Coordinates of C-alpha atoms and ligand atoms in Angstrom, one line a residue:
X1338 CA 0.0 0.0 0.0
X1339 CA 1.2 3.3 -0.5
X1340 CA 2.0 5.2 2.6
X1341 CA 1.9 9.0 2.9
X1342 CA 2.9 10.5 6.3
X1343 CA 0.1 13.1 6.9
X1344 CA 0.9 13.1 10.2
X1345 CA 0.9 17.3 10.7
X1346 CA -2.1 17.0 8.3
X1347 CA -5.2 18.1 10.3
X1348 CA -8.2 16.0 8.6
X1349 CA -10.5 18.0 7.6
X1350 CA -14.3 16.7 7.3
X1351 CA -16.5 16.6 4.7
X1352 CA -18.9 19.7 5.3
X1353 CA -20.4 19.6 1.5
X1354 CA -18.6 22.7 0.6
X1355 CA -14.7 23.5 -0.4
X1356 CA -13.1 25.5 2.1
X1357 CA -12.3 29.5 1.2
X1358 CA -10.7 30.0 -2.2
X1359 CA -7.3 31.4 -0.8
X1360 CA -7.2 28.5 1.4
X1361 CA -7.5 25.6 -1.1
X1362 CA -4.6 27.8 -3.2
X1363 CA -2.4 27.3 -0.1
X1364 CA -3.2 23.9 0.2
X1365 CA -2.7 23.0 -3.3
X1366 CA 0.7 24.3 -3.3
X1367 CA 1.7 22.9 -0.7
X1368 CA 0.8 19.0 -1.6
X1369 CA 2.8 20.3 -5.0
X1370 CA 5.8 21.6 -2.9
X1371 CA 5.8 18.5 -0.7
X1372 CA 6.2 15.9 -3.3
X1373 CA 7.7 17.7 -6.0
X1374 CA 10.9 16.1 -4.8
X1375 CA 9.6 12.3 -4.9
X1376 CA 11.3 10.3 -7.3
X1377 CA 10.0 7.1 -6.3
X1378 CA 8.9 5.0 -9.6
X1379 CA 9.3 4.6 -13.2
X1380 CA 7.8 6.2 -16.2
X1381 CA 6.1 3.9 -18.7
X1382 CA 7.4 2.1 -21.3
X1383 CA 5.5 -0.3 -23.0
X1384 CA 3.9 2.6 -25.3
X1385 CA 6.9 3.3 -26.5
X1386 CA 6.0 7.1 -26.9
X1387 CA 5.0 7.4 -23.6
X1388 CA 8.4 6.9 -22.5
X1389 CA 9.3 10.4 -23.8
X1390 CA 7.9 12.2 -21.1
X1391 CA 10.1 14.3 -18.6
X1392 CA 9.8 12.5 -14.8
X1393 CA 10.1 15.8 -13.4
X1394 CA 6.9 17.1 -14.6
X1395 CA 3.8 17.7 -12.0
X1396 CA 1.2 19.2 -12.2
X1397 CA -2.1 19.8 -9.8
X1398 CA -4.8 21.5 -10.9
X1399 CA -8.4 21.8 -8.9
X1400 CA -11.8 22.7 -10.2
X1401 CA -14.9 23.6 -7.9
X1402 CA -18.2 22.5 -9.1
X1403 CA -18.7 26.6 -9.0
X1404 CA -16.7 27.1 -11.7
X1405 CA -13.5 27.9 -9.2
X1406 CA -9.9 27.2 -10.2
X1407 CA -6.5 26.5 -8.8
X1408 CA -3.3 25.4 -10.1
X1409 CA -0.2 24.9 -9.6
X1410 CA 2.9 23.5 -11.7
X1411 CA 2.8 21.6 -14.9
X1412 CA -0.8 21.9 -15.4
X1413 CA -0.8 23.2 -19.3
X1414 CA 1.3 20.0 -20.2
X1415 CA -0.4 17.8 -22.5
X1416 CA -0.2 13.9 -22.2
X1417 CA -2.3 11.6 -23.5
X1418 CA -5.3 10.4 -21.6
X1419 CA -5.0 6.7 -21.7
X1420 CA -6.8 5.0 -19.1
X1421 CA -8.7 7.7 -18.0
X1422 CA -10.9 8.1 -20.8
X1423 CA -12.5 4.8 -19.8
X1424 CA -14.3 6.3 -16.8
X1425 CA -15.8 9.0 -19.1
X1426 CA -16.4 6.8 -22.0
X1427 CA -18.4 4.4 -19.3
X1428 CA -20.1 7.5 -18.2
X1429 CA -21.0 8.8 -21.9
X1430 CA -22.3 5.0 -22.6
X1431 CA -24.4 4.9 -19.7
X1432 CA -26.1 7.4 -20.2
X1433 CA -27.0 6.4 -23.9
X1434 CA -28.1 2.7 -22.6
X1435 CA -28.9 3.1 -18.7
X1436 CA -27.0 1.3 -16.2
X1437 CA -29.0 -1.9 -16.5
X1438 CA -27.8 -2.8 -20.4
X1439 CA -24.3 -1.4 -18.9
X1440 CA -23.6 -3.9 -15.6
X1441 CA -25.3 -7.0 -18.2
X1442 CA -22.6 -6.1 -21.0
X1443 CA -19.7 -5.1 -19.0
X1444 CA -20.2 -5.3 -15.3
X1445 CA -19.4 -3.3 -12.2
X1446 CA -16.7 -5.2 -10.1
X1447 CA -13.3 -5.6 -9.3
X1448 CA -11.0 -8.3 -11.1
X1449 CA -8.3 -7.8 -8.6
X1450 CA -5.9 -8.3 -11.5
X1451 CA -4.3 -6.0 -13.7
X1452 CA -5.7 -3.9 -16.3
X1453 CA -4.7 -5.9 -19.2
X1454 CA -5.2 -9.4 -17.9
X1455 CA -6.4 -12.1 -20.3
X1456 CA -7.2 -14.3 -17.3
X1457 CA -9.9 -12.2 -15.9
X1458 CA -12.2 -12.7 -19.1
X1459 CA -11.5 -16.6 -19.5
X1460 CA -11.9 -17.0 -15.7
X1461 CA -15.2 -15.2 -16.2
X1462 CA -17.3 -16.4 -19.2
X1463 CA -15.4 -13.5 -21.3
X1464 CA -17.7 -11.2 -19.2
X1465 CA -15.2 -8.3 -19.0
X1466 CA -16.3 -7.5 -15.3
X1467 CA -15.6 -3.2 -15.2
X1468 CA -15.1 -0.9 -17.4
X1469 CA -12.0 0.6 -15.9
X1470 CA -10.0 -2.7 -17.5
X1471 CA -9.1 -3.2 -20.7
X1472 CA -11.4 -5.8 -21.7
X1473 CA -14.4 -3.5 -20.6
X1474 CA -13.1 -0.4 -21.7
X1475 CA -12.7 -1.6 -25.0
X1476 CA -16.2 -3.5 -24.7
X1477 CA -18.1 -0.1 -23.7
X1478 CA -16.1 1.3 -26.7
X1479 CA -17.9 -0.8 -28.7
X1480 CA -21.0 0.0 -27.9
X1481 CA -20.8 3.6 -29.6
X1482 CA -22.8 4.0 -31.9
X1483 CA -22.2 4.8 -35.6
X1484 CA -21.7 3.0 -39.4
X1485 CA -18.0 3.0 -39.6
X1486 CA -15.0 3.9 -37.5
X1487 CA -15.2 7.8 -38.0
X1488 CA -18.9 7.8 -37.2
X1489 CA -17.5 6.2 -33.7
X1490 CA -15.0 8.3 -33.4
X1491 CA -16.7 11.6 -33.4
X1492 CA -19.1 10.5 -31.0
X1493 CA -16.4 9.4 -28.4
X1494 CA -14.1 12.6 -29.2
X1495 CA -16.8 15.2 -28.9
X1496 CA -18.3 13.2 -25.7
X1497 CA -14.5 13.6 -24.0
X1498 CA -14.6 16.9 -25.2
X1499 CA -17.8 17.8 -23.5
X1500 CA -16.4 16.9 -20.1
X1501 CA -13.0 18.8 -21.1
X1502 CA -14.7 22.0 -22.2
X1503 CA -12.8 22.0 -24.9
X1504 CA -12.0 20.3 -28.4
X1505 CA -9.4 17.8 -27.1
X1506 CA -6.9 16.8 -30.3
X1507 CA -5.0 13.3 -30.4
X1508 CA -1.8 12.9 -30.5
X1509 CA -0.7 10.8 -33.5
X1510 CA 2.9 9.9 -32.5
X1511 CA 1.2 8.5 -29.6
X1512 CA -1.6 6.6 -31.5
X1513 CA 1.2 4.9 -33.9
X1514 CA 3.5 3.9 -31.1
X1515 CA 0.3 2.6 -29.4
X1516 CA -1.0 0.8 -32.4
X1517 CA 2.4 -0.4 -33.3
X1518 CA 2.6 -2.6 -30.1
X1519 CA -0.9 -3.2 -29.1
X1520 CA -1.4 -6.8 -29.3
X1521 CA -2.6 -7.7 -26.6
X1522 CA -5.4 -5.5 -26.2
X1523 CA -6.4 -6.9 -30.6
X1524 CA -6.0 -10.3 -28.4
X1525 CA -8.4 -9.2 -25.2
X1526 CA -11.1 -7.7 -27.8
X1527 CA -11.1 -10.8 -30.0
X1528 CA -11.1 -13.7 -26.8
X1529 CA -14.2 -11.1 -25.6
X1530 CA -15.3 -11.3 -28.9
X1531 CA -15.2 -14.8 -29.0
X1532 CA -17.5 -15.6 -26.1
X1533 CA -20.6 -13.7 -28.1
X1534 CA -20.1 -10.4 -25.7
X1535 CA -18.8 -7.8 -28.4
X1536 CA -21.5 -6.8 -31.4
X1537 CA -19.2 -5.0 -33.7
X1538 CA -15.9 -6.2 -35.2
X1539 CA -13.2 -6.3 -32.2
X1540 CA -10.7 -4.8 -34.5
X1541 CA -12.6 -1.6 -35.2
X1542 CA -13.4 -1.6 -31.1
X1543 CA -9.7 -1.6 -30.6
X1544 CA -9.0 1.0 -33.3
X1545 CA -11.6 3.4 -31.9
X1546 CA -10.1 2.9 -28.1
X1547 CA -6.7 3.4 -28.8
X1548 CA -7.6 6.7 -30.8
X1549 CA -9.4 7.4 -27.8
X1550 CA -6.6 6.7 -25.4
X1551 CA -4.3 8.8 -27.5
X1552 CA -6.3 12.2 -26.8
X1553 CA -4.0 14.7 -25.2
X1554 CA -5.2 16.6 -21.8
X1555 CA -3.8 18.4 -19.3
X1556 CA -3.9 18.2 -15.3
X1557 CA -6.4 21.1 -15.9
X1558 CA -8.5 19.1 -18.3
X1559 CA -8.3 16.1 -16.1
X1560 CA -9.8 18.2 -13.4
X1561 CA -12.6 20.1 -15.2
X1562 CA -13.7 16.5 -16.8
X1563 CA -13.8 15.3 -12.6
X1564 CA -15.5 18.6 -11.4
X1565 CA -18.1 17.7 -14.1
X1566 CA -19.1 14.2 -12.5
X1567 CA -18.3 15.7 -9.0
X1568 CA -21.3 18.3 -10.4
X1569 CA -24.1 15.8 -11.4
X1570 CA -23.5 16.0 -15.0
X1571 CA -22.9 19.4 -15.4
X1572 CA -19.5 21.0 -16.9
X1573 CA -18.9 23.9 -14.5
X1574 CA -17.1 25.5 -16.7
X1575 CA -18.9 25.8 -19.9
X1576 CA -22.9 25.1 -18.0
X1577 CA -23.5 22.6 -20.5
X1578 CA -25.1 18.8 -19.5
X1579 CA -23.2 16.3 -20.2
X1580 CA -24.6 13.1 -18.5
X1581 CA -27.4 12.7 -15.7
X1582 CA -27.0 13.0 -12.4
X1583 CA -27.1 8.7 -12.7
X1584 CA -24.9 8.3 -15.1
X1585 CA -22.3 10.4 -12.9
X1586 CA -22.9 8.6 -9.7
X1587 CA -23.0 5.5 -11.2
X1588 CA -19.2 6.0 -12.9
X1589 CA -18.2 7.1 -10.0
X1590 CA -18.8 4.5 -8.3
X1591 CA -17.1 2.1 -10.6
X1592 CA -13.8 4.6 -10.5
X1593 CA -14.3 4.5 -6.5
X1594 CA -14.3 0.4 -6.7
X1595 CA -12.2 -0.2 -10.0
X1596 CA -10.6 3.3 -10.8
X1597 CA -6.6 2.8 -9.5
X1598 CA -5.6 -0.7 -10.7
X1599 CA -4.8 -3.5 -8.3
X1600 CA -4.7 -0.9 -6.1
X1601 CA -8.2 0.5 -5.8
X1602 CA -8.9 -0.9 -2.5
X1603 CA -6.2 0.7 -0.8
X1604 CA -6.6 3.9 -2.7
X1605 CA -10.2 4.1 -1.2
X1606 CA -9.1 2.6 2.3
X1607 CA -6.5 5.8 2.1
X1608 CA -7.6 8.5 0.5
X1609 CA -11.7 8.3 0.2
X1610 CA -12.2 9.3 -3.1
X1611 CA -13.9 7.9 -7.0
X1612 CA -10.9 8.9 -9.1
X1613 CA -8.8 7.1 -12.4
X1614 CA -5.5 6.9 -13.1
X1615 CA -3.6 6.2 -16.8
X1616 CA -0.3 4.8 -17.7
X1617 CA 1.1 8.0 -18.8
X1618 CA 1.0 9.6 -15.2
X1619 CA -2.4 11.3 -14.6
X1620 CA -4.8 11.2 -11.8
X1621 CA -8.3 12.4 -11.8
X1622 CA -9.7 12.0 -8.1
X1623 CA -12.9 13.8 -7.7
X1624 CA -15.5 14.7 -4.4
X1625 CA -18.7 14.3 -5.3
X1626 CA -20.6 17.6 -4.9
X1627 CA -17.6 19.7 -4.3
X1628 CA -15.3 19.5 -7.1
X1629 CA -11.8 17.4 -8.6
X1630 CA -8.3 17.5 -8.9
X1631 CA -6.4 16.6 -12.0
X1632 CA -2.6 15.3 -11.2
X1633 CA -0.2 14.6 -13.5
X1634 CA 3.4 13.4 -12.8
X1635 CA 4.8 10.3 -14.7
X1636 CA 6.4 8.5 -12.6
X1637 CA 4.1 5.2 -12.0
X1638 CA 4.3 2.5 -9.1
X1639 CA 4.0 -1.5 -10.4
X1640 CA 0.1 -1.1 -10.9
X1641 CA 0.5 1.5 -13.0
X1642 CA -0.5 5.4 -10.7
X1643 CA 1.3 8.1 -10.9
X1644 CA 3.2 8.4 -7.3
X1645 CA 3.4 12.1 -6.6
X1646 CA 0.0 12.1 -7.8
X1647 CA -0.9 9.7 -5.2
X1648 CA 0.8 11.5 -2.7
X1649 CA -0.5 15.0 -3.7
X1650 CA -4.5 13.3 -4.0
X1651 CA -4.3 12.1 -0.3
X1652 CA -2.9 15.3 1.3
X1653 CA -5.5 17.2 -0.6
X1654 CA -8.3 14.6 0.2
X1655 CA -7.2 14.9 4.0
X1656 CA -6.6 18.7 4.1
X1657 CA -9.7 19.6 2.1
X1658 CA -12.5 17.1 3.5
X1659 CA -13.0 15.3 0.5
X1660 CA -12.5 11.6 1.6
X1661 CA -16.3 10.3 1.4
X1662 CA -15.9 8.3 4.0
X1663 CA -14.6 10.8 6.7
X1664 CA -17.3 12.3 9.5
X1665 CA -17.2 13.5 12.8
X1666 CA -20.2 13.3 15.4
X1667 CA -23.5 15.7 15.1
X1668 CA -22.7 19.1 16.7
X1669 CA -25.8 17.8 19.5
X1670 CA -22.7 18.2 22.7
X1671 CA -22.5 21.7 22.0
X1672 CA -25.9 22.5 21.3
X1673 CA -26.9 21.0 25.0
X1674 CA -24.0 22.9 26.6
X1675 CA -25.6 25.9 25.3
X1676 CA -28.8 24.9 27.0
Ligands
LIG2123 N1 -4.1 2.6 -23.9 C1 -3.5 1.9 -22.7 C2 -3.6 0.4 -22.9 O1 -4.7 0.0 -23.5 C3 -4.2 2.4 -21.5 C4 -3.5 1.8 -20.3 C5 -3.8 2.5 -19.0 O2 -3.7 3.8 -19.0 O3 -4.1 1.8 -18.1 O4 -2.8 -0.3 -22.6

């Protein structure tokens, strides 16, 4: 488990509300200044692309569901999504189906094994079990709809972009390199194929994922696209709708039982929070009702998260109150001593 000494951290509890503006400024500078010096970890590989990126870089950006916004560090540099589309893309396709048609295709739990494991789907009937895995991330995939790839496409590029607030662009160096070395994820989509649980050609499924998890954001993006499920739906940015309030709560659940690898467990046992974290070093860990933070720093532990960024979520999550789990007893002691 990861361990991050917030001893001379005072936990603040969840009250519904951030606290003052210039206080979460403080706060979010200092979680930057006190792990900007971790170099604990490794930076990606296996995309050979992603392997470009400079370990130094960190970035923390937080969004309010009122449109507030701090940041501080690397925020404007662009990476490319990865992973973390997959909670939005789950989001986007339960809204279009409903939850029901969702947790029947795809499911809702844990594997407990990595995110590309083959031995989850055989072990399970080729059900993909969540949508925060390969396998189910490339099964929701498929269920946009459209006649050819580009009719896909669009649909999952301006959905991202919704939650972004902005057209988001894909990187193509990172698209090749991807599709270059992405075997195993042809091999997941045909095996899920192959049980009867994938309607549409798993080789255009994979094409349209990998696209997808080659659209560059920032830590700013990242937090904007969290604020929006922490906001039932809503982009607090831009005001537009972009799911229902069920399809939010419902993704974020999955990210708060799925979202951080093998180690999502821990990540809610520590820190409290839905949140989703890609290969290429960003975290997007959000409190419902109150707003996100976007994190970005590529230097990953064996699952695959971001370690400063997993440091930096759980000092904000205590500092700020927004570990979900976190309460303190009903102010009745104080109301009777004033009595
Ligand atoms: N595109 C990556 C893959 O399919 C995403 C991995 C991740 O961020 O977990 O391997």
């Amino acid at each position: 488990m990861i361990q991050t000494d917030l001893s001379d951290v005072p936990q603040r509890v969840s009250t519904g509300d951030l606290p003052s503006l210039s206080r979460v400024g403080r706060l979010i500078t200092d979680a930057h200044e006190r792990y900007a010096s971790n170099d604990d970890g490794i930076v990606a590989d296996y995309i050979p692309a992603l392997a470009e990126a400079d370990p130094s870089w960190f970035g923390i950006s937080l969004v309010g569901v009122n449109g507030s916004r701090h940041a501080v560090g690397d925020v404007d540099v662009a990476f490319s999504i990865q992973s973390i589309s997959k909670a939005f893309m789950f989001a986007l396709m339960c809204e279009r189906y409903g939850r029901e048609e969702l947790v029947a295709r795809i499911g809702v739990n844990n594997t407990g094994l990595p995110f590309d494991s083959v031995m989850a789907v055989e072990l399970n009937d080729g059900r993909p079990l969540n949508p925060m895995v390969n396998a189910g991330a490339i099964g929701t995939t498929a269920l946009v709809p459209g006649e050819n790839i580009d009719e896909r496409w669009t649909i999952v590029r301006e959905g991202l972009s919704a939650f972004a607030g902005r057209p988001l662009e894909m990187s193509e160096e990172v698209y090749e390199s991807e599709t270059r070395t992405n075997d195993r994820n042809r091999a997941i989509a045909r095996l899920v194929y192959s049980y009867g649980r994938m309607a549409v050609d798993p080789a255009e499924a994979v094409e349209v994922y990998t696209r997808q998890c080659s659209l560059m954001v920032t830590a700013d993006d990242l937090a904007v696209m969290g604020a929006t499920l922490a906001d039932g739906g809503v982009n607090p940015i831009t005001g537009q709708r972009v799911v229902s309030n069920e399809a939010s709560s419902d993704t974020l659940a999955v990210m708060a039982s799925c979202g951080m690898y093998e180690r999502s467990g821990e990540w809610l046992f520590e820190i409290g929070t839905p949140a989703k974290s890609g290969v290429s070093g960003g975290i997007v860990s959000i409190a419902p009702g109150k707003g996100a933070t976007g994190l970005f720093s590529p230097r990953l532990d064996f699952a695959g998260n971001s370690v400063r960024g997993q440091h930096a979520a759980a000092y904000i999550s205590c500092a700020l109150g927004f570990n979900m789990f976190a309460s303190s007893p009903h102010a009745r002691e104080k109301s009777s001593l004033a009595h």
